[in-house]
Coordinates of C-alpha atoms (C1' of nucleotides) in Angstrom, one line a residue:
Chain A
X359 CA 17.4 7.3 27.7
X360 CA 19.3 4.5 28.5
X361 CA 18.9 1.2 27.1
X362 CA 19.1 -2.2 28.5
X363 CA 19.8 -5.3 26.5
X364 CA 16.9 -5.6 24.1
X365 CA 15.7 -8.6 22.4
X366 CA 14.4 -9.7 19.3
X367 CA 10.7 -10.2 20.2
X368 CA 10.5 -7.0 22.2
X369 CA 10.8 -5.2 19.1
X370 CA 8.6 -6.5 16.3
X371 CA 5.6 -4.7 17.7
X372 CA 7.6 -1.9 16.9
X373 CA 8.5 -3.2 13.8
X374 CA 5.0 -3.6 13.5
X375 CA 3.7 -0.4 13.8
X376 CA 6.2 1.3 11.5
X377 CA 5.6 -0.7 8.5
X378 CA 2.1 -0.9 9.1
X379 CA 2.3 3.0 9.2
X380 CA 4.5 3.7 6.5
X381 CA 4.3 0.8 4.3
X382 CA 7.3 -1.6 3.5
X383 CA 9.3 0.8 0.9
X384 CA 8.3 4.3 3.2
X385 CA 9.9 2.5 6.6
X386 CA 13.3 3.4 6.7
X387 CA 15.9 2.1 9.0
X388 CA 16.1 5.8 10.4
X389 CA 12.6 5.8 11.5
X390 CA 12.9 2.0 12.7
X391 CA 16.1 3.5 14.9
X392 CA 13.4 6.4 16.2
X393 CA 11.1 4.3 17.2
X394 CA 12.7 1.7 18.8
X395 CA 15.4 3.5 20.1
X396 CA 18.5 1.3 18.8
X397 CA 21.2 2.6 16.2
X398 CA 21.7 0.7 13.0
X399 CA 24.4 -1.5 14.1
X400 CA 21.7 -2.9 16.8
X401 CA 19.1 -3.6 14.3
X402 CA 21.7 -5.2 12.4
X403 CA 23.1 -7.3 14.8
X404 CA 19.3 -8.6 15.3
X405 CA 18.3 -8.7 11.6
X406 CA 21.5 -9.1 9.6
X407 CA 19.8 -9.3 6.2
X408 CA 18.3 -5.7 7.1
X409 CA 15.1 -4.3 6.3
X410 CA 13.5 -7.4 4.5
X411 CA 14.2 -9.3 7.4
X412 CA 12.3 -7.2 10.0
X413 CA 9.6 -7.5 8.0
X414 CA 9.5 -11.1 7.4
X415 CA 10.2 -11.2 11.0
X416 CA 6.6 -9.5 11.6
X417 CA 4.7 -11.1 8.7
X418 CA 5.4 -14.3 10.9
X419 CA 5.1 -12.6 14.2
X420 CA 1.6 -11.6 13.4
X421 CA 1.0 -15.1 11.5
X422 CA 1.2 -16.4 15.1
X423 CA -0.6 -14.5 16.2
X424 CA -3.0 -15.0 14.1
X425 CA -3.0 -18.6 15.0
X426 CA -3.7 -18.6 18.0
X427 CA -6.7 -15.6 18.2
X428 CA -8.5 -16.5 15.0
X429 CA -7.3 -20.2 13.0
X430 CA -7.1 -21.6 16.7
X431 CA -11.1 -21.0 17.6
X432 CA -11.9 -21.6 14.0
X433 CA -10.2 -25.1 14.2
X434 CA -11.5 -26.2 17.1
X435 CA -15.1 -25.3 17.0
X436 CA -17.4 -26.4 19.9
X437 CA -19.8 -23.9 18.8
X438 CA -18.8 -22.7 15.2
X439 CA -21.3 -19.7 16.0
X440 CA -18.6 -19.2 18.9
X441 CA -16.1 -19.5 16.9
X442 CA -17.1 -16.8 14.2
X443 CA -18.1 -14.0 16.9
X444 CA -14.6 -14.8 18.4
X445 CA -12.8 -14.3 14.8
X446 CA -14.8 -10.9 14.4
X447 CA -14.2 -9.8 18.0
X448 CA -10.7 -10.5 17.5
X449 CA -10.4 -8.6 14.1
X450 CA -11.9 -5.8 15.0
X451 CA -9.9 -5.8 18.4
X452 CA -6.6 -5.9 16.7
X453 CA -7.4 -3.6 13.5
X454 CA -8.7 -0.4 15.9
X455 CA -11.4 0.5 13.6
X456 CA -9.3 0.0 10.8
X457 CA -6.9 2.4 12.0
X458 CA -4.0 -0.4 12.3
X459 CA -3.3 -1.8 8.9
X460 CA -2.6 -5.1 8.4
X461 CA 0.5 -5.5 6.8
X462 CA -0.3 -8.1 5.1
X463 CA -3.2 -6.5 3.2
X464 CA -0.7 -3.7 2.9
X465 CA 2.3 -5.9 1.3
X466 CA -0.4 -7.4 -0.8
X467 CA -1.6 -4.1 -2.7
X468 CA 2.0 -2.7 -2.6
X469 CA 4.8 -2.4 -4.6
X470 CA 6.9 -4.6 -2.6
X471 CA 4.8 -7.9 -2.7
X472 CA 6.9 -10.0 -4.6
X473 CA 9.3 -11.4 -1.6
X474 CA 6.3 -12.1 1.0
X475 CA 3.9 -13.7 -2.0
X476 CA 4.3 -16.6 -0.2
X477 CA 3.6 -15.5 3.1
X478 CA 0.6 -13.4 1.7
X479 CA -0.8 -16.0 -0.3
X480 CA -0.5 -18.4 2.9
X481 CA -2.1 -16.6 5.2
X482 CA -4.9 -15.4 3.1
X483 CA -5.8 -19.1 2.0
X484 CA -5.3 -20.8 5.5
X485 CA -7.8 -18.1 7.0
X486 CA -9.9 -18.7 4.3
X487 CA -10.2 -22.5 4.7
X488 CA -10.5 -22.4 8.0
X489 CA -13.3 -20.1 8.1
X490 CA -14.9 -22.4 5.1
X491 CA -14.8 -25.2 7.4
X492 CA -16.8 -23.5 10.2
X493 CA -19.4 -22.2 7.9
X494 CA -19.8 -26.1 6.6
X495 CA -20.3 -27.3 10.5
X496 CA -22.5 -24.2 10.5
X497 CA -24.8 -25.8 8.0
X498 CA -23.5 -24.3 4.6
X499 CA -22.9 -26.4 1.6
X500 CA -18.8 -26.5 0.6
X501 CA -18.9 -24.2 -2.4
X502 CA -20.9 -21.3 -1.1
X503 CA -18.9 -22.0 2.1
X504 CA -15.9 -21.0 0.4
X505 CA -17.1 -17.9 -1.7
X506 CA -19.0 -17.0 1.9
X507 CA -15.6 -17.4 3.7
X508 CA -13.8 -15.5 1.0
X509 CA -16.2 -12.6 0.7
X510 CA -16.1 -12.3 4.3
X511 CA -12.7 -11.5 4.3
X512 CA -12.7 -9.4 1.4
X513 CA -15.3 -7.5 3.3
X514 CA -13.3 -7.0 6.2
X515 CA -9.9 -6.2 4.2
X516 CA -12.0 -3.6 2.1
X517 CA -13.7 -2.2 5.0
X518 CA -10.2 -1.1 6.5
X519 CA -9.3 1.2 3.1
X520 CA -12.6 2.5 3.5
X521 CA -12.2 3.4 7.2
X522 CA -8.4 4.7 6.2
X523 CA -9.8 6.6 3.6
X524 CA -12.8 8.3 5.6
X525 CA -10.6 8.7 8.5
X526 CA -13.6 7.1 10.2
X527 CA -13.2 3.7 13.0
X528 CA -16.7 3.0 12.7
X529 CA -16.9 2.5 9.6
X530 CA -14.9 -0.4 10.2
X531 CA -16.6 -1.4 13.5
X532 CA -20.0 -1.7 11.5
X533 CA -18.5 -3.3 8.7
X534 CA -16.7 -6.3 11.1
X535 CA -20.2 -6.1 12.9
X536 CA -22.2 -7.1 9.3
X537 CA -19.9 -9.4 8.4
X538 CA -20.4 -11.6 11.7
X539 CA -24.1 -11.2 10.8
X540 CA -24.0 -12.4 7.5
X541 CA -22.0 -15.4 8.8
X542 CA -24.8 -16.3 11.4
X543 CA -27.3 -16.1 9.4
Chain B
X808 CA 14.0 5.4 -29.9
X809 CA 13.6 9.3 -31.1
X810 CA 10.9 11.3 -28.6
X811 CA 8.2 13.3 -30.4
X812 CA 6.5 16.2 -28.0
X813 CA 5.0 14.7 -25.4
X814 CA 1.5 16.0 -23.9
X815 CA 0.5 15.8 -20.1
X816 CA -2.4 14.2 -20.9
X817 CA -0.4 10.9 -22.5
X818 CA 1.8 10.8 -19.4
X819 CA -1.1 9.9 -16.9
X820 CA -1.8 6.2 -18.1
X821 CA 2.3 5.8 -17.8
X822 CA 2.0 7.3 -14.8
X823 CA -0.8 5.6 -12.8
X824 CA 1.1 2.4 -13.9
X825 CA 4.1 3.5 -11.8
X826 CA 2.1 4.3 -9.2
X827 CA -0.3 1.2 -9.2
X828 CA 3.0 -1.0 -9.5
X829 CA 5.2 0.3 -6.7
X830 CA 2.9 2.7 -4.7
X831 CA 3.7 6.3 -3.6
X832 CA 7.0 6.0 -2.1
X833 CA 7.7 2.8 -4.1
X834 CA 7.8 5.2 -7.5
X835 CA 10.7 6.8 -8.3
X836 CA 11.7 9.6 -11.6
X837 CA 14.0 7.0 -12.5
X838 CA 11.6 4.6 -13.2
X839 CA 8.8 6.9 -14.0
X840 CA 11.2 8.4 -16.6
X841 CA 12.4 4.8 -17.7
X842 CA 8.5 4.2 -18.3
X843 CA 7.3 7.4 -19.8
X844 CA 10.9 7.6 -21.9
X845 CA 11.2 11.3 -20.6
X846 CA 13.9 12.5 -18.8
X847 CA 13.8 14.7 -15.3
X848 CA 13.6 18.0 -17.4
X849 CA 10.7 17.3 -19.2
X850 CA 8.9 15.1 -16.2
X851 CA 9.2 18.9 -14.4
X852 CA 8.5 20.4 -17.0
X853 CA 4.9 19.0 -17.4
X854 CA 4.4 18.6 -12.8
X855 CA 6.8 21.2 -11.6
X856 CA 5.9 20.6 -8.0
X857 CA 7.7 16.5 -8.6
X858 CA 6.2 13.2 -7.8
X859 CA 3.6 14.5 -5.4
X860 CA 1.8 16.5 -8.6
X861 CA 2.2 13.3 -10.9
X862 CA 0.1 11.5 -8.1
X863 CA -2.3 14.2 -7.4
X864 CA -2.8 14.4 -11.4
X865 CA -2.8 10.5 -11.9
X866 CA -5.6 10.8 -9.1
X867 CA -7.7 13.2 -11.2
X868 CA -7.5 11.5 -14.0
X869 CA -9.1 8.1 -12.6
X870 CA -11.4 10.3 -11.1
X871 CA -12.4 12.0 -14.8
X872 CA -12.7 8.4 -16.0
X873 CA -14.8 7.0 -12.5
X874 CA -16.8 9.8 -13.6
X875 CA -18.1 9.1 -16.9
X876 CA -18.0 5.7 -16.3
X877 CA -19.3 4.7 -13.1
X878 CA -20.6 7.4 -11.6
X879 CA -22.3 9.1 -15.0
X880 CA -24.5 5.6 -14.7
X881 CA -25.0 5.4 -11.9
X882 CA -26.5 8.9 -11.2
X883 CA -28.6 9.0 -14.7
X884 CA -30.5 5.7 -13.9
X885 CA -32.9 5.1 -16.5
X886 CA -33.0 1.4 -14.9
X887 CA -31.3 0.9 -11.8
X888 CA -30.4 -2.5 -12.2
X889 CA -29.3 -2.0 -15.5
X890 CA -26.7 1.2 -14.2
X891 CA -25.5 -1.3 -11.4
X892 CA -24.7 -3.8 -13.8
X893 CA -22.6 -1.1 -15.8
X894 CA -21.0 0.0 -12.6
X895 CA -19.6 -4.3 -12.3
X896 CA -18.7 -4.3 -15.7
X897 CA -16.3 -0.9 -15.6
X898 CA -14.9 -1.6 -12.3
X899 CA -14.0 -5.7 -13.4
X900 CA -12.9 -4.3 -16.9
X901 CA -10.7 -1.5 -15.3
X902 CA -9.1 -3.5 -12.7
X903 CA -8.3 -6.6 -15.0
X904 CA -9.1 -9.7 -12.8
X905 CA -7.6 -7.0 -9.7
X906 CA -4.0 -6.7 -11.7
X907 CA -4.8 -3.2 -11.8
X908 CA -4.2 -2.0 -8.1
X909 CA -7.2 1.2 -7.9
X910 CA -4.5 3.8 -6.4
X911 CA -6.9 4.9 -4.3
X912 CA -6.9 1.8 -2.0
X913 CA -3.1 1.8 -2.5
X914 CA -2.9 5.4 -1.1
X915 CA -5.6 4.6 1.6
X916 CA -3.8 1.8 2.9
X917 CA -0.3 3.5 2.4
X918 CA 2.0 5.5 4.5
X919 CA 1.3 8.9 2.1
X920 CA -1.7 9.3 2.9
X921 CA -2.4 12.6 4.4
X922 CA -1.7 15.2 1.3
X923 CA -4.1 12.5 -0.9
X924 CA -6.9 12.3 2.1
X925 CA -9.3 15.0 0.5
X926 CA -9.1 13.1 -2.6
X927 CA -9.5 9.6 -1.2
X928 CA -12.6 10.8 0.9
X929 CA -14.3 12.4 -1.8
X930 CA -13.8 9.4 -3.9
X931 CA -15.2 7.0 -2.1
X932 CA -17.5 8.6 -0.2
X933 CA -19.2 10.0 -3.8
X934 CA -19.3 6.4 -4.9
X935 CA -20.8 5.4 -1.8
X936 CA -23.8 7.7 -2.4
X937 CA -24.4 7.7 -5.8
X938 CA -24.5 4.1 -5.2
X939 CA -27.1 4.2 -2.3
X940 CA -29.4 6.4 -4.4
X941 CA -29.7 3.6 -7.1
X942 CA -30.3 0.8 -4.5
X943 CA -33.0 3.4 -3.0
X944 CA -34.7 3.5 -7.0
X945 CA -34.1 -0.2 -6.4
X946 CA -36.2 -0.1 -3.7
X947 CA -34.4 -0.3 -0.6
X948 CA -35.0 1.7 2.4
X949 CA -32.4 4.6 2.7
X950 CA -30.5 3.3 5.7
X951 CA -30.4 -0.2 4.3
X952 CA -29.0 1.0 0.8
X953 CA -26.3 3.2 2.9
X954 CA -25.0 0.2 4.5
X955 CA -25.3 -1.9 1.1
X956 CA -23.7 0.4 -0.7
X957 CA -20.4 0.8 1.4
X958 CA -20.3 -2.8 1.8
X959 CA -20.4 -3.8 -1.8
X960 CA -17.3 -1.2 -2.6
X961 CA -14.9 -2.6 0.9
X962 CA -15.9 -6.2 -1.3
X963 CA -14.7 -4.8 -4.6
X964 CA -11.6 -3.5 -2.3
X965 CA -10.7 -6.3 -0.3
X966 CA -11.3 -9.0 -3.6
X967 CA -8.3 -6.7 -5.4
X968 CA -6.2 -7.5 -2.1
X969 CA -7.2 -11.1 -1.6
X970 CA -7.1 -11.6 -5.9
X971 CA -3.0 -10.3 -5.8
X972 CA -2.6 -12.2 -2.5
X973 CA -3.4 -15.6 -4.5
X974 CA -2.4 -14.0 -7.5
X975 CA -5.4 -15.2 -8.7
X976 CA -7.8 -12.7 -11.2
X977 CA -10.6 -15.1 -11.0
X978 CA -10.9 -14.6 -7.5
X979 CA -11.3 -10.6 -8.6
X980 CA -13.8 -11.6 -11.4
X981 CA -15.9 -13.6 -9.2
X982 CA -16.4 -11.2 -6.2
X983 CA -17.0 -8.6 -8.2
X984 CA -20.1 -11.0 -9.9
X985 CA -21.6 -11.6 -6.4
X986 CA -21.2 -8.0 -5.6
X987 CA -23.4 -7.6 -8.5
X988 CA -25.8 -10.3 -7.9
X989 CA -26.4 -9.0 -4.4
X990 CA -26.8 -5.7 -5.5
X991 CA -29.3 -7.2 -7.7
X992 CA -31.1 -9.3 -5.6
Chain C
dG408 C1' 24.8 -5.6 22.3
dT409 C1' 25.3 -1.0 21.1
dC410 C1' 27.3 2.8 19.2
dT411 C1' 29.5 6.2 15.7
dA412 C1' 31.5 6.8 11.4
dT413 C1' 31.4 6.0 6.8
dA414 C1' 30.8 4.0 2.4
dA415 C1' 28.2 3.5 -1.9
dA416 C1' 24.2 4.1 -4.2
dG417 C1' 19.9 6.3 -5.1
dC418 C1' 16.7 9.9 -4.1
dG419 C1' 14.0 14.3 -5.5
dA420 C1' 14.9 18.5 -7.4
dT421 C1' 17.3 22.3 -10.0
dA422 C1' 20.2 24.7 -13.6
dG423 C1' 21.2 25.7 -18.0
dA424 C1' 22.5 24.3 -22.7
dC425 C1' 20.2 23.2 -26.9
Chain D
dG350 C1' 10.2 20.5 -24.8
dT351 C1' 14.1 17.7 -23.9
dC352 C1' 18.5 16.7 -22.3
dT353 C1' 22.7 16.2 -19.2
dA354 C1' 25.0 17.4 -15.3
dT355 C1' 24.9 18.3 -10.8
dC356 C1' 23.4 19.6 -6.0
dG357 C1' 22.2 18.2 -1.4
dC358 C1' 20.2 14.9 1.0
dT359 C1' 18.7 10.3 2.4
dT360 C1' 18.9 5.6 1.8
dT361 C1' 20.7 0.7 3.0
dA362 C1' 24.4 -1.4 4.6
dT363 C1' 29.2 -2.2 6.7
dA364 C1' 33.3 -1.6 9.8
dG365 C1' 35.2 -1.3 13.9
dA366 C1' 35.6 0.8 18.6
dC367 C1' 33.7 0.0 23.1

DNA sequence: GTCTATAAAGCGATAGAC
DNA sequence: GTCTATCGCTTTATAGAC
């Protein structure tokens, strides 16, 4: 196998998909190496303050993505309906019936949260505004806008442990799919 | 600090404290002996398999307690509303304002799942339904009271994520009140 | 930019004295 | 039942050759 010049974007989907599958303290820089295929002096050379790095590095990777597939239509709402079936189609798109964690949901139950609080607390509270917003051009009131918002994605965060823990996608498909019809309503 | 005999049985709320604070991999006999005061010897004494027989035990143990508390009312329903209103009450009071991480989520979410995944199955899965059958006493049509069921525990879930993302217990305390209101409703 | 070698510390687990 | 000492391994991180 041999390897080319890599860069630093290439590999936080790997990144990803390791913490997301082992957690932040169960990734370690041997299994990183496996999956991406560089040695430890590699990863260094791209993440010099080591693990905590890479994983900032893909808290903000998915942040941005997260901006432009779900805060992006929810900010600029021709149709706010539109907008919400985009968020939902987008979530349960990314998540694979629950199947892919998100890390920041992950961070935020584990033992390790203390370092990304910030990011965690961030993103959880800009998703939430913007989706408050939409529900208010939607015709709800401000405060039940908010707890709506919030419970939506409380549902959605929930309905991934459930999924996890029943080993079951559509439980998180059908979860995703009541959520968008409770924000329609 | 001179140490008495210990009993298993006192270990577990030490224990589940480890493992709710730092997760599964996140726990290690250093700190669970720094915690329970005990020193490798006697940790193996009382789980001679190691840390995975301390997690499977703290795991039986919440179960014993979900038990009695929430599923005992829940499945002896002299008034429905009355048992779901219990079931909000033990679940806020356990989890303290979502402080208390349920190390069931934290093992759904987390990269050791698989030896826990009989355990996190049954778990949910027999709060799921002892849950539909009160909302069917309620009155709600079976399929319905599936549905409402597994959406109301993914809320109490994903509020303990999105109450330690903002660090926030009142944002625990108040999903868990519209859970119940719904419920009610 | 990538590698191997290695350091230093911590890990889970065991042995054996008390 | 509890401890200390220790084993063998893995961990994160660094150094230095290429």
């Amino acid at each position: 196998m041999p390897r080319q010049v890599a860069e630093r974007t290439d590999l936080l989907p790997k990144l990803a998909d390791v913490f997301r599958t082992h957690g932040y303290e169960g990734s370690t820089l041997g299994e990183i190496g496996r999956v991406t295929g560089l040695g430890k002096g590699s990863l260094y050379h791209f993440f010099p303050r080591g693990k905590a790095e890479m994983a900032e590095a893909v808290l903000a990777d998915i942040e941005s993505w997260f901006e432009v597939n779900v805060l992006g239509p929810l900010r600029h709402p021709g149709d706010p309906r539109r907008s919400i079936r985009e968020m939902c189609h987008a979530i349960d798109a990314h998540h694979r019936g629950g199947r892919r964690v998100c890390p920041f949901a992950l961070f935020a139950l584990g033992g390790a949260r203390e370092p990304f609080a910030p990011a965690l607390r961030r993103h959880f509270q800009q998703w939430s505004e913007a989706l408050a917003r939409v529900l208010v051009l939607a015709g709800r009131g401000p405060a039940p806008a908010r707890t709506e918002a919030a419970d939506a994605i409380a549902a959605i965060q929930g309905a991934m442990v459930l999924a996890r823990a029943a080993d079951d996608p559509r439980v998180f498909a059908g979860a995703v799919a009541r959520v968008e019809a409770r924000l329609l309503a």
